[in-house]
Short mmCIF file of C-alpha atoms and ligand atoms in Angstrom, two decimals:
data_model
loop_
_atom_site.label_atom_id
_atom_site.label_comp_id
_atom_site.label_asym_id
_atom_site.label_seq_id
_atom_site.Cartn_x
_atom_site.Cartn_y
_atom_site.Cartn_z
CA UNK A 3 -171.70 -22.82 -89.28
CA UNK A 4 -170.31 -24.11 -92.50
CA UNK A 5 -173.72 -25.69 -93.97
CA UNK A 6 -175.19 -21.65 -94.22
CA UNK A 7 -171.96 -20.03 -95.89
CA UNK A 8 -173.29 -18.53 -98.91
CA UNK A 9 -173.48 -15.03 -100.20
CA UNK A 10 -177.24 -14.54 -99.11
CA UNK A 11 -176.41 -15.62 -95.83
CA UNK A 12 -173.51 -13.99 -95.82
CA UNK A 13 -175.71 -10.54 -96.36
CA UNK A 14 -178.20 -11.36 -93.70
CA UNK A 15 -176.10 -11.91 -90.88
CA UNK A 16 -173.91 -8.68 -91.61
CA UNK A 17 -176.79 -7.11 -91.97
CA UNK A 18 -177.74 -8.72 -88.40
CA UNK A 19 -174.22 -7.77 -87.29
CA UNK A 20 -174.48 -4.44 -87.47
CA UNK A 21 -178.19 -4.01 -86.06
CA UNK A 22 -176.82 -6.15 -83.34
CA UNK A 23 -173.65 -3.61 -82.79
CA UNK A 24 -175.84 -0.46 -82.84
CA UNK A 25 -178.48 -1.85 -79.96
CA UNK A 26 -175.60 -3.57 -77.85
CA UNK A 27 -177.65 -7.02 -78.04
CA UNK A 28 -176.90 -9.27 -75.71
CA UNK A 29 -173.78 -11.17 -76.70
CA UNK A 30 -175.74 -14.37 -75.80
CA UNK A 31 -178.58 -13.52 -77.81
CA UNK A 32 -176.69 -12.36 -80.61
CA UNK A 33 -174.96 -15.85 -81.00
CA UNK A 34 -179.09 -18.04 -80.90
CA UNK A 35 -180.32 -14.98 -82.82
CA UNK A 36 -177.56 -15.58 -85.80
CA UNK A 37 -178.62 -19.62 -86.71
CA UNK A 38 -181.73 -20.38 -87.35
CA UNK A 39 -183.38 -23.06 -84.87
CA UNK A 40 -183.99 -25.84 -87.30
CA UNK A 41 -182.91 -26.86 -90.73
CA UNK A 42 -184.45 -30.12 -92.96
CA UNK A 43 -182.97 -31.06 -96.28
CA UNK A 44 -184.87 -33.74 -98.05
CA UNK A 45 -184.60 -35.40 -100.92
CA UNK A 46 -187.36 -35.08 -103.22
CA UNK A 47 -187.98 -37.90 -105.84
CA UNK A 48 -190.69 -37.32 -108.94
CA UNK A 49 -191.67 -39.80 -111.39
CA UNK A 50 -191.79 -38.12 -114.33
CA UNK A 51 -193.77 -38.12 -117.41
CA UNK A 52 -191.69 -40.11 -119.33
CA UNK A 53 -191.37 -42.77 -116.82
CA UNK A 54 -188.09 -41.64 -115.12
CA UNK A 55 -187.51 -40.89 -111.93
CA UNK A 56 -185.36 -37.10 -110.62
CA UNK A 57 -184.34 -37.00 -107.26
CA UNK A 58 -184.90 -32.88 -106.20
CA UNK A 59 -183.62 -31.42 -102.96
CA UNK A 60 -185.97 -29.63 -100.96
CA UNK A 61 -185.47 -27.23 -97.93
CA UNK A 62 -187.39 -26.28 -94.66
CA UNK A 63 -185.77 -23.80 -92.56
CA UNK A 64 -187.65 -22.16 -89.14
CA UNK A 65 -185.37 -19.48 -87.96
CA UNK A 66 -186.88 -18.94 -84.96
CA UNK A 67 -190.39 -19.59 -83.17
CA UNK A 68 -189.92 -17.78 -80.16
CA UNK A 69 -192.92 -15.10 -80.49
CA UNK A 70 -195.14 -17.55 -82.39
CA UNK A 71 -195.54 -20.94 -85.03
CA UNK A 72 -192.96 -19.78 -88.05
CA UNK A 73 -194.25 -18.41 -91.31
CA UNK A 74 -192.48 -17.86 -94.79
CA UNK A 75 -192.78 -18.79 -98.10
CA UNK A 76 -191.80 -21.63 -100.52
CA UNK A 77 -189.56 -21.22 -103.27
CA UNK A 78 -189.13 -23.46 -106.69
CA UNK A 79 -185.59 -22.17 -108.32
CA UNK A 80 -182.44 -23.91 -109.73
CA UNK A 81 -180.08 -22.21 -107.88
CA UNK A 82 -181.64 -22.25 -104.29
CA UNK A 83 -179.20 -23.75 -101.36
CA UNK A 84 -179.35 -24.01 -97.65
CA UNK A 85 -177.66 -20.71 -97.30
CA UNK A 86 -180.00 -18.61 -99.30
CA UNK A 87 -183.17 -20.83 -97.67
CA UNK A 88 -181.69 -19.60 -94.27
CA UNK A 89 -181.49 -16.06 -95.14
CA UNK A 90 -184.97 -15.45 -96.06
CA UNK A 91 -186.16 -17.33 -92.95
CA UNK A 92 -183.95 -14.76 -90.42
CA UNK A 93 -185.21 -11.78 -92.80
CA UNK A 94 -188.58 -13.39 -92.56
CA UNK A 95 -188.19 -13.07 -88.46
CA UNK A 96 -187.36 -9.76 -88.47
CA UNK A 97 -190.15 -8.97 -90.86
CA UNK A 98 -193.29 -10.16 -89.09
CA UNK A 99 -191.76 -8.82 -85.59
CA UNK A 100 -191.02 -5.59 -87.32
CA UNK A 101 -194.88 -5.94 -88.08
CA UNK A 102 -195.86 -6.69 -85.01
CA UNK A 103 -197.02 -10.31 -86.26
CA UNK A 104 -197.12 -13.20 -83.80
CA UNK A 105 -195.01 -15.28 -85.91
CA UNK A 106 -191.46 -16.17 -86.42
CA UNK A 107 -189.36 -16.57 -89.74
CA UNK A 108 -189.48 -19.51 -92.02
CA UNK A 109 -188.78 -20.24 -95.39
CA UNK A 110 -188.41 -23.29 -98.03
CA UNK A 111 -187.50 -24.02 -101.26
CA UNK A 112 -186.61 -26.94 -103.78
CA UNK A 113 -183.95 -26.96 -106.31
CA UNK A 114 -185.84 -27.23 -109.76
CA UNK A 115 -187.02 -24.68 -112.54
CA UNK A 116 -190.51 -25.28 -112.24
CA UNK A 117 -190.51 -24.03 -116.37
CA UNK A 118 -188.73 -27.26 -117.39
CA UNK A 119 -191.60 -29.50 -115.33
CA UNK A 120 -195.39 -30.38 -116.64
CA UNK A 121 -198.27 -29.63 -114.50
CA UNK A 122 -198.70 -33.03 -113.63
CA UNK A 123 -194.88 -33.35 -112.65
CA UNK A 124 -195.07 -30.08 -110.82
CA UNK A 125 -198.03 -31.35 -108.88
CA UNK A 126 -196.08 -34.77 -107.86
CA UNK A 127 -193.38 -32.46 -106.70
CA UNK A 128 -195.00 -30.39 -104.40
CA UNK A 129 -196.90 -33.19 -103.28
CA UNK A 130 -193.92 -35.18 -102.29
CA UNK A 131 -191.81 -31.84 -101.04
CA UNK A 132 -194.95 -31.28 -98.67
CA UNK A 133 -195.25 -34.96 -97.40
CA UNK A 134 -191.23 -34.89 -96.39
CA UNK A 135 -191.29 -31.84 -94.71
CA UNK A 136 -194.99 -32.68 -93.23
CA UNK A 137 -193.54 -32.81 -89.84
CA UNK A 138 -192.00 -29.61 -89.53
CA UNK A 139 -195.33 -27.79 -90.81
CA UNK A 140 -198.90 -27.07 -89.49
CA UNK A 141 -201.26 -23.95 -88.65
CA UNK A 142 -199.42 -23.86 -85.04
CA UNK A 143 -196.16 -24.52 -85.87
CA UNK A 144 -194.90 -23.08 -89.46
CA UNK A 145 -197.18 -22.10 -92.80
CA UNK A 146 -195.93 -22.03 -96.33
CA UNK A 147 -196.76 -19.74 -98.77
CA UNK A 148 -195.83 -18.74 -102.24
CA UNK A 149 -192.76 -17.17 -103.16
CA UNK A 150 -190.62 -17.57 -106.64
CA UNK A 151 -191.85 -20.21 -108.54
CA UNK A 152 -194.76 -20.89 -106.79
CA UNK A 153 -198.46 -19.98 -106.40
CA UNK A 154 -201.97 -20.58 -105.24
CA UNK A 155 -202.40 -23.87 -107.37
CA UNK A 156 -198.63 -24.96 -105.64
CA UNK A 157 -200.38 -24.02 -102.38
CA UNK A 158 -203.43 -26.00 -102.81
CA UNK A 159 -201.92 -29.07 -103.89
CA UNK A 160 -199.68 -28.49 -100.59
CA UNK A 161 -202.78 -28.03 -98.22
CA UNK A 162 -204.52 -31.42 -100.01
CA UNK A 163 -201.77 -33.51 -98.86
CA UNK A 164 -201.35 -32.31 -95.71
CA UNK A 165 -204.80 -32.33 -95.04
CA UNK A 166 -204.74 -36.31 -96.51
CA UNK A 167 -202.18 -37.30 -93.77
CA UNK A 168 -204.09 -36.09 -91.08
CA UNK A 169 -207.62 -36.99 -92.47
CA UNK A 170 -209.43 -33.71 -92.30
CA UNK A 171 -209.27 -30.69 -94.14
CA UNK A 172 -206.97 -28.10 -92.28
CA UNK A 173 -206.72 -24.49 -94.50
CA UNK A 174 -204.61 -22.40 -91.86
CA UNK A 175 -201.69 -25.28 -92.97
CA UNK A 176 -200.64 -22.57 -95.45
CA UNK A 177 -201.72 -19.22 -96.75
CA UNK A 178 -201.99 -17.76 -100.38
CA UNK A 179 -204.22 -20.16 -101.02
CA UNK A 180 -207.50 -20.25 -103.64
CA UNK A 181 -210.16 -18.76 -102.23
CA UNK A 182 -212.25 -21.82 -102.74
CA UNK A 183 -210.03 -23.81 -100.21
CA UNK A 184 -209.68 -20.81 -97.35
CA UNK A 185 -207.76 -18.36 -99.33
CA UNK A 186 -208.04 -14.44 -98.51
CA UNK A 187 -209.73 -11.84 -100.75
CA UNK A 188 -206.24 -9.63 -101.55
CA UNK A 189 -204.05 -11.95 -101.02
CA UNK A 190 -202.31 -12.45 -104.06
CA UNK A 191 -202.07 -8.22 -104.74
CA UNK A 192 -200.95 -8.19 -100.78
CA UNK A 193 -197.11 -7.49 -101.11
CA UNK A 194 -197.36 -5.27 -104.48
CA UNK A 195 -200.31 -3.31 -102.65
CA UNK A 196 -198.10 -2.78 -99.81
CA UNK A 197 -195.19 -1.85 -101.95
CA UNK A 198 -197.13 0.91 -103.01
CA UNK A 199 -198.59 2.06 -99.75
CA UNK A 200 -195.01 2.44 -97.84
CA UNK A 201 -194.05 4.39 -101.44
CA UNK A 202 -196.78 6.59 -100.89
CA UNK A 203 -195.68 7.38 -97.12
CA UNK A 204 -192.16 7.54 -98.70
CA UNK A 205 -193.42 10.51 -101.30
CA UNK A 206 -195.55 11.97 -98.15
CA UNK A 207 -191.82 12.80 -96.36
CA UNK A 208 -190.04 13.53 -99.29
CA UNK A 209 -193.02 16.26 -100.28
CA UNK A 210 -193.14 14.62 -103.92
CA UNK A 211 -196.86 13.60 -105.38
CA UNK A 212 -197.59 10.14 -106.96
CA UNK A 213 -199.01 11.79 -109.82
CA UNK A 214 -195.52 13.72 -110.63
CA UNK A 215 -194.08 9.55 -110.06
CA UNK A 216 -192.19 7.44 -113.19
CA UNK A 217 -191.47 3.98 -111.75
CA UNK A 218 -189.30 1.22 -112.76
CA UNK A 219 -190.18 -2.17 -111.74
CA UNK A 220 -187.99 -5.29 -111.98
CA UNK A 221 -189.40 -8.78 -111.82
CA UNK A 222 -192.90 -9.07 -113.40
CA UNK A 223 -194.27 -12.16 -111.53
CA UNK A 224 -196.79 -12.07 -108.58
CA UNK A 225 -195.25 -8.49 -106.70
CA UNK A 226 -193.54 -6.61 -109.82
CA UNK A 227 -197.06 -6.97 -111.57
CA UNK A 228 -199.53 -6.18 -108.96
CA UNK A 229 -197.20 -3.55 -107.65
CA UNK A 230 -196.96 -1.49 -111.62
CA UNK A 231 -201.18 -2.00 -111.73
CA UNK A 232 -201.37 0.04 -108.31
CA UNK A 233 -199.03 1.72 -108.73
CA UNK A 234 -200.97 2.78 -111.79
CA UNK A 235 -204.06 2.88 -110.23
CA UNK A 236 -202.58 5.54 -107.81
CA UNK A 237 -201.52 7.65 -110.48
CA UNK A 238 -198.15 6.98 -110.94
CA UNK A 239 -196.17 6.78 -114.44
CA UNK A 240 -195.15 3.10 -114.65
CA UNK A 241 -192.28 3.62 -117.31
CA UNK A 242 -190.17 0.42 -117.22
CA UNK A 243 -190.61 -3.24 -116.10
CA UNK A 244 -188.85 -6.60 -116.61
CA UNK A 245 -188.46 -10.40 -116.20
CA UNK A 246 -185.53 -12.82 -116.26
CA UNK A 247 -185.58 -12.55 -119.95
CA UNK A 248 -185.04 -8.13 -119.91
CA UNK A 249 -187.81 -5.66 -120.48
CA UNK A 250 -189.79 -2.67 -121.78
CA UNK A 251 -189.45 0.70 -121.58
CA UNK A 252 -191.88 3.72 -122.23
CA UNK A 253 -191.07 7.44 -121.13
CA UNK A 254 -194.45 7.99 -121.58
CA UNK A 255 -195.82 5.50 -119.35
CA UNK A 256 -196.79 1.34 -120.19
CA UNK A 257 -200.26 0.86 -120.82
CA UNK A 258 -200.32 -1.78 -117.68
CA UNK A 259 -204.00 -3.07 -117.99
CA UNK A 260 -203.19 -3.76 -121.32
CA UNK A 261 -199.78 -5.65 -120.67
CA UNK A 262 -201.15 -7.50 -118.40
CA UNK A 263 -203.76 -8.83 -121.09
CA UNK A 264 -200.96 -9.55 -123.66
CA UNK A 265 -198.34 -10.96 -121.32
CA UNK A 266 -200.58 -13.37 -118.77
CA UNK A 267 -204.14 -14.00 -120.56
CA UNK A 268 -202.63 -14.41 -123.85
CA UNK A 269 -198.71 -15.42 -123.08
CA UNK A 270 -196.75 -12.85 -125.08
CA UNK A 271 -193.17 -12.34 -123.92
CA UNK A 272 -192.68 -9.22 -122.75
CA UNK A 273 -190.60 -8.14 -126.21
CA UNK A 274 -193.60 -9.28 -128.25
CA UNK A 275 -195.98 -7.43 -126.51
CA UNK A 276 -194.23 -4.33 -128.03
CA UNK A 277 -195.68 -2.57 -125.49
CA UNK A 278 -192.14 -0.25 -124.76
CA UNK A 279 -188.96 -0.22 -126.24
CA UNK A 280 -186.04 -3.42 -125.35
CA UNK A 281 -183.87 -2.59 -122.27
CA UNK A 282 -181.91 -4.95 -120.46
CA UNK A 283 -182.58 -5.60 -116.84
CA UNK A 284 -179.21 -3.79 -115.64
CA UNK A 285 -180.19 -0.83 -118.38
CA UNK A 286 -183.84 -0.87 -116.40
CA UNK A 287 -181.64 -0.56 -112.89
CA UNK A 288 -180.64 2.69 -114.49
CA UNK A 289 -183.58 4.34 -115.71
CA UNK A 290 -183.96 7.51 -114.21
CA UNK A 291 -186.93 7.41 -112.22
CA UNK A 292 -188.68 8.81 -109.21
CA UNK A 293 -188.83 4.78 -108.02
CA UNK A 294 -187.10 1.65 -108.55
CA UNK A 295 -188.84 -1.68 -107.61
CA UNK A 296 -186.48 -4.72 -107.21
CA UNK A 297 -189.31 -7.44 -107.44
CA UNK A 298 -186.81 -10.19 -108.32
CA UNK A 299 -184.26 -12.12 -106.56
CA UNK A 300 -181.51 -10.98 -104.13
CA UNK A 301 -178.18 -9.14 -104.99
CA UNK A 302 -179.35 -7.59 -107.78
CA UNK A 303 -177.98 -3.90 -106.37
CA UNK A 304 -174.06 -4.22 -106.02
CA UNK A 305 -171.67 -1.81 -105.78
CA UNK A 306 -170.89 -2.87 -109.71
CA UNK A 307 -174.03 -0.80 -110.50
CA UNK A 308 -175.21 1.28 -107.15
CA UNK A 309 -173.45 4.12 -108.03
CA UNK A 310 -175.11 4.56 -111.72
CA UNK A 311 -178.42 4.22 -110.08
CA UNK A 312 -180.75 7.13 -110.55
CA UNK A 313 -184.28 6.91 -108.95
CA UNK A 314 -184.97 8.74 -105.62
CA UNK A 315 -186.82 5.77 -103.73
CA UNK A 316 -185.40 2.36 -103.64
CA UNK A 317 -188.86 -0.05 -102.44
CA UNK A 318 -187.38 -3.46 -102.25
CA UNK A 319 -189.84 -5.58 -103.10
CA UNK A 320 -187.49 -8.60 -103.58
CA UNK A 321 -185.74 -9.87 -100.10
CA UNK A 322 -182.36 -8.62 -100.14
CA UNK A 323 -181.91 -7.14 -103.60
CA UNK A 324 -179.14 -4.98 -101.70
CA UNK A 325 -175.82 -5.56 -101.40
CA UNK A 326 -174.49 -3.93 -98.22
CA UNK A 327 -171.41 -2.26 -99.95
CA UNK A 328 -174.30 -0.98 -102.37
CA UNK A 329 -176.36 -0.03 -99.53
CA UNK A 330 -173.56 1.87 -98.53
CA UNK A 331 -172.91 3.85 -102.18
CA UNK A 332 -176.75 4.20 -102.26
CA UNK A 333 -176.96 6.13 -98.58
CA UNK A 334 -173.84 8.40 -99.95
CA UNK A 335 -176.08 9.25 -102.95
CA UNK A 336 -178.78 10.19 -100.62
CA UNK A 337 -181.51 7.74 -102.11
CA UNK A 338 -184.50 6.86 -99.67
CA UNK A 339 -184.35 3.21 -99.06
CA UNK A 340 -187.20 1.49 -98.36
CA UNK A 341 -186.07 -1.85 -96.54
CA UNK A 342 -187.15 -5.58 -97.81
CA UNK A 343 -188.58 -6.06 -94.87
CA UNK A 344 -190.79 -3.00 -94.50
CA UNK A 345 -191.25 -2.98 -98.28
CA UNK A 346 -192.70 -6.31 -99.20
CA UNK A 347 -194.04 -7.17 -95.80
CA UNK A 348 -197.62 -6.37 -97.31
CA UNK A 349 -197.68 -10.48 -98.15
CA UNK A 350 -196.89 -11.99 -95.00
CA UNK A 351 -199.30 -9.25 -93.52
CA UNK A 352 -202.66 -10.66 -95.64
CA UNK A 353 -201.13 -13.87 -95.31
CA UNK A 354 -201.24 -13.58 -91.30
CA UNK A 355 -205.18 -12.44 -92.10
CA UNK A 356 -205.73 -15.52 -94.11
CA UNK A 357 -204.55 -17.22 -91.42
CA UNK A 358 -206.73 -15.78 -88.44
CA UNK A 359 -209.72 -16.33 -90.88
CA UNK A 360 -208.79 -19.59 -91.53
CA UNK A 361 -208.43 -20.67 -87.86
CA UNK A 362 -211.88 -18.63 -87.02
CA UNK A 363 -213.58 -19.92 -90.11
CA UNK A 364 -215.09 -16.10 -90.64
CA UNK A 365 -214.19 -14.39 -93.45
CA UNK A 366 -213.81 -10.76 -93.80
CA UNK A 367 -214.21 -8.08 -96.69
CA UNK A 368 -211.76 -7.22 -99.30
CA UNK A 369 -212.15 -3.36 -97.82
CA UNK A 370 -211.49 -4.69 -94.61
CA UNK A 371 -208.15 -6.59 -95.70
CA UNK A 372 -206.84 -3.36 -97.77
CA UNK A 373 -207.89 -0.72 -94.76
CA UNK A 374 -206.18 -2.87 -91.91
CA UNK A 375 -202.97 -3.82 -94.39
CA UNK A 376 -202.58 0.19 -94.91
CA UNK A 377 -203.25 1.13 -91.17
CA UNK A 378 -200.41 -1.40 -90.38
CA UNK A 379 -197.91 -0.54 -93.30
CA UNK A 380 -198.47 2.87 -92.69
CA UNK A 381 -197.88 2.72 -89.01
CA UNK A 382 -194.64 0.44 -89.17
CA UNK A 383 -193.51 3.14 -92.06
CA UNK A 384 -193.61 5.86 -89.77
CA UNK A 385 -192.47 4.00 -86.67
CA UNK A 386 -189.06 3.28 -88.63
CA UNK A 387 -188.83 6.69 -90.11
CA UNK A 388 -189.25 7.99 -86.49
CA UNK A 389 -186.83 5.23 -85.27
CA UNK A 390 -184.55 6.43 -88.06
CA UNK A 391 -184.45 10.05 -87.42
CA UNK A 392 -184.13 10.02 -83.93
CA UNK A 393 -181.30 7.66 -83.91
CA UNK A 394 -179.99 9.20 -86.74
CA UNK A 395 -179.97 5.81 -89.03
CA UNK A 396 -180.50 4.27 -92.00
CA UNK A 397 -184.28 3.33 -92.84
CA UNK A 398 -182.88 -0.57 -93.09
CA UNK A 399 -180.82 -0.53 -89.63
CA UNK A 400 -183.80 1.37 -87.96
CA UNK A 401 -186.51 -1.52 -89.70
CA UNK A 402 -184.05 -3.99 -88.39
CA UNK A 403 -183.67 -3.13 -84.66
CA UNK A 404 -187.01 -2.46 -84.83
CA UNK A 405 -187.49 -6.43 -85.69
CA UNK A 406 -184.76 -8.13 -83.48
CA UNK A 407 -185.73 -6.13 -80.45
CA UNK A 408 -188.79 -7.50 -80.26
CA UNK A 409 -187.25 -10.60 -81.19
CA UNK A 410 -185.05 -10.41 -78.11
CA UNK A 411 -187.59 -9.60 -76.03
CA UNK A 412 -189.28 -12.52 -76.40
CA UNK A 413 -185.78 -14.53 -75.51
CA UNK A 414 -185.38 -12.72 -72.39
CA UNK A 415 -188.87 -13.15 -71.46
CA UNK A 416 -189.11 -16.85 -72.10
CA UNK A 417 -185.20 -18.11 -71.38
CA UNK A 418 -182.99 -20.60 -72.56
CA UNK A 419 -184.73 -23.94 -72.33
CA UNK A 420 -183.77 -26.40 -70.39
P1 NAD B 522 -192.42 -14.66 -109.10
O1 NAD B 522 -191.84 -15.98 -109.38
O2 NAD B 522 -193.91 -14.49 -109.20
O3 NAD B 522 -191.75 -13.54 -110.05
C1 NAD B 522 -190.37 -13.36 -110.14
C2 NAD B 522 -190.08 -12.45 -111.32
O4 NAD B 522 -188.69 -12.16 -111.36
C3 NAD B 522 -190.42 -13.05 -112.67
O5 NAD B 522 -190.96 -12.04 -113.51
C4 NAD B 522 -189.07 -13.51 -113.20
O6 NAD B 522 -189.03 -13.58 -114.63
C5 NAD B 522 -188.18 -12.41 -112.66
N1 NAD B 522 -186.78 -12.78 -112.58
C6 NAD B 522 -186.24 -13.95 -112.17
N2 NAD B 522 -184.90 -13.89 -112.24
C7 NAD B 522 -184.59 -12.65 -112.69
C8 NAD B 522 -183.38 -11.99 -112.97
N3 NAD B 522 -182.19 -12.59 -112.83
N4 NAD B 522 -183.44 -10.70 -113.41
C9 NAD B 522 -184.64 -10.09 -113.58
N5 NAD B 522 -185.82 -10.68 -113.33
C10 NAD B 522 -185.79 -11.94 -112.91
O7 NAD B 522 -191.91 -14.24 -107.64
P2 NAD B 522 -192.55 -13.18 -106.64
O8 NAD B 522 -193.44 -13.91 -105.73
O9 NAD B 522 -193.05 -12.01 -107.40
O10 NAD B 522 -191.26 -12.77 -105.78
C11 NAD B 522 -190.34 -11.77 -106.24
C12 NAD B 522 -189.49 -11.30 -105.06
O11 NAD B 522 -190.35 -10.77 -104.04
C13 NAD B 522 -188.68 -12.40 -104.35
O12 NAD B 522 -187.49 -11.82 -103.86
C14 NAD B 522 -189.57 -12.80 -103.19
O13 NAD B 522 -188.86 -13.40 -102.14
C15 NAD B 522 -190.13 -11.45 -102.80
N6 NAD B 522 -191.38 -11.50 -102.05
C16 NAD B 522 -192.47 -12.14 -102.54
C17 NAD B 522 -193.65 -12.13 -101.80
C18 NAD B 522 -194.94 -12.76 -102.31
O14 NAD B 522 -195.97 -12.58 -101.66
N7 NAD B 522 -194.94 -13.45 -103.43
C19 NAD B 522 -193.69 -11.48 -100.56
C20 NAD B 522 -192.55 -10.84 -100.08
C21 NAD B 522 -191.41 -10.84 -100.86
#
């Protein structure tokens, strides 16, 4: 289909492809499996604070629902289309089956740089973008979270206007929420903490120690952050991290807790907190390091830079910072890849516990979220790795068929309606 043709899609579906090819799916299957089920575009118009009104476009895209309601997050970027949108919704499907979640892939977006707006215009935004996709969501059918650009505020103001059209307050509408509304304890740590746990499964095979670790980390929003202070925690050496505008660099290890004061309580740019000395981010893609952390967006790994890459782990935080032809220069050099959708699958995890919560009004401990998120991450680590040696395969094509056989499954065992 046309509408999707973009590079991201473009990624996803090869990547599908060639899962598909190495399980013999269905040829059937392969063809409802490669679409995703529904696609909205609306138009979203703000007033804005001078009095003017900008028309944004907005995306919902459910991939598929066939194991559950659809789940994925929302995304506020410039350069967002339909294609990308769709991407992240299949990845999203093969991530929660994958994790054994009963949930299919979903994911939104609007085309804006939520920099240039005000809070109050921001607000009106995501108020609107929520009321014209309002009949696509809901706790049983799909549930926003945040993604780029967004967060728990973004996620509030979406749960309020649901909750206003239907006249009663309904939390498990979305997840990543404040906790005063329904949100989770760990939550917003969730996909960084996970990051970290499948790294330190990754270091278990690979008989290396997290204390002997230097990590580079790039993206330094809600993952890239939360992953370097665990990281941290853990005792690795957090040498390198980055946002759109480049980043810092210390052999001897960033003082995290104290970045984290200079750059989000008191708004330094990374460069002013002088924390490290200025790298670019394709200089930080280079560092040599025992792991490198794409927390950003997608196609950031290409085969213009795979080769000079020099960690031992790749954890893809970000969704599809890997270009398949870089993928392919990346196996060659013999680096352990661990796959998007293993990776950063920590968020939708918590996000799945906010939602059970949610729906059962009973809310658990912040032990109990980070003991059942690292029993699950570690088993679905060591599934793939198991898948991946025995069939002798890549981590990412092992995490994959993992996903869309379950995904199949569920086809075969409910049919082709009508
Ligand atoms: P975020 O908006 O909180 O942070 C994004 C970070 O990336 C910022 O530091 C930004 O400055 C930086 N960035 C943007 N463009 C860049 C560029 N061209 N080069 C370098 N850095 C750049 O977003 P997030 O929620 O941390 O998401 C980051 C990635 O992780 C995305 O790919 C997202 O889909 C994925 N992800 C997020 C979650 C979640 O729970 N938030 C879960 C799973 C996957």
């Amino acid at each position: 289909m046309r509408e999707f043709d973009t590079q991201t899609f473009r990624l996803a579906v090869a990547q599908f492809d060639q899962a598909a090819e190495a399980m013999e799916l269905d040829h059937n299957l392969r063809e409802r499996l490669k679409f995703p089920q529904r696609s909205l575009i609306v138009s979203v118009p703000v007033r804005m604070d001078d009095g003017r009104v900008e028309v944004y476009t907005g995306y919902r895209v459910q991939h598929d629902s066939s194991r559950g309601p659809t789940k994925g997050g929302v995304r506020y970027h410039p350069d967002v289309n339909l294609g990308e949108v769709a991407a992240l919704a299949m990845w999203m499907t093969w991530k929660c089956a994958l994790t054994d979640l009963p949930y299919g892939g979903a994911k939104g977006a609007v085309a804006v740089d939520p920099a240039q707006l005000s809070r109050a215009e921001l607000q009106r935004l995501t108020r609107r973008y929520a009321a014209e996709i309002f009949p696509l969501i809901g706790p049983e059918q799909d549930i926003p979270a945040p993604d780029v650009g967004t967060d728990a505020q973004v996620m509030a103001w979406m749960m309020d206007t649901y909750s206003q059209q239907v006249g009663y307050s309904v939390p498990g509408v979305v997840t990543g929420k404040p906790l005063s509304i329904g949100g989770s304890l760990g939550r917003e740590e969730a996909t960084g903490r996970g990051v970290t746990y499948v790294t330190i499964e990754a270091l278990r095979h690979l008989k290396l120690d997290m204390r002997d670790c230097t990590v580079a980390i790039q993206g330094f929003g809600n993952v890239g952050s939360h992953t370097a202070r665990i990281m941290q925690e853990c005792g690795a050496r957090v040498i390198a991290v980055s946002d759109v505008t480049g980043g810092i660099h210390n052999a001897k290890g960033l003082d995290i807790p104290e970045l984290l004061t200079r750059y989000q309580t008191n708004g330094q740019t990374l460069r002013e907190t002088k924390l490290g000395d200025w790298l670019s981010n394709d200089d930080l893609l280079q560092l040599d390091c025992t792991v490198l952390v794409p927390a950003a967006l997608s196609e950031q790994i290409t085969e213009r830079n795979a080769a000079k890459l020099r960690c031992r782990i790749l954890a893809e935080g970000a969704n599809g910072p890997t270009t398949l032809e870089a993928d392919r220069i990346l196996q060659d050099k013999g680096v352990f890849i661990i796959p998007d959708i293993l990776a950063n699958s920590g968020g939708v995890i918590v996000s799945y516990f906010e939602w059970v919560q949610d729906v059962q009004r009973f809310f658990w401990k912040a032990t109990d979220i980070q003991d059942r998120l690292q029993d699950i991450l570690t088993n679905a680590f060591h599934r793939t790795l198991q898948f991946s040696l025995s069939r002798n395969t890549s981590m990412r094509m092992a995490a994959l068929m993992s996903g869309i056989d379950k995904v199949a499954q569920a086809h075969l065992h409910r049919g082709l309606y009508p």
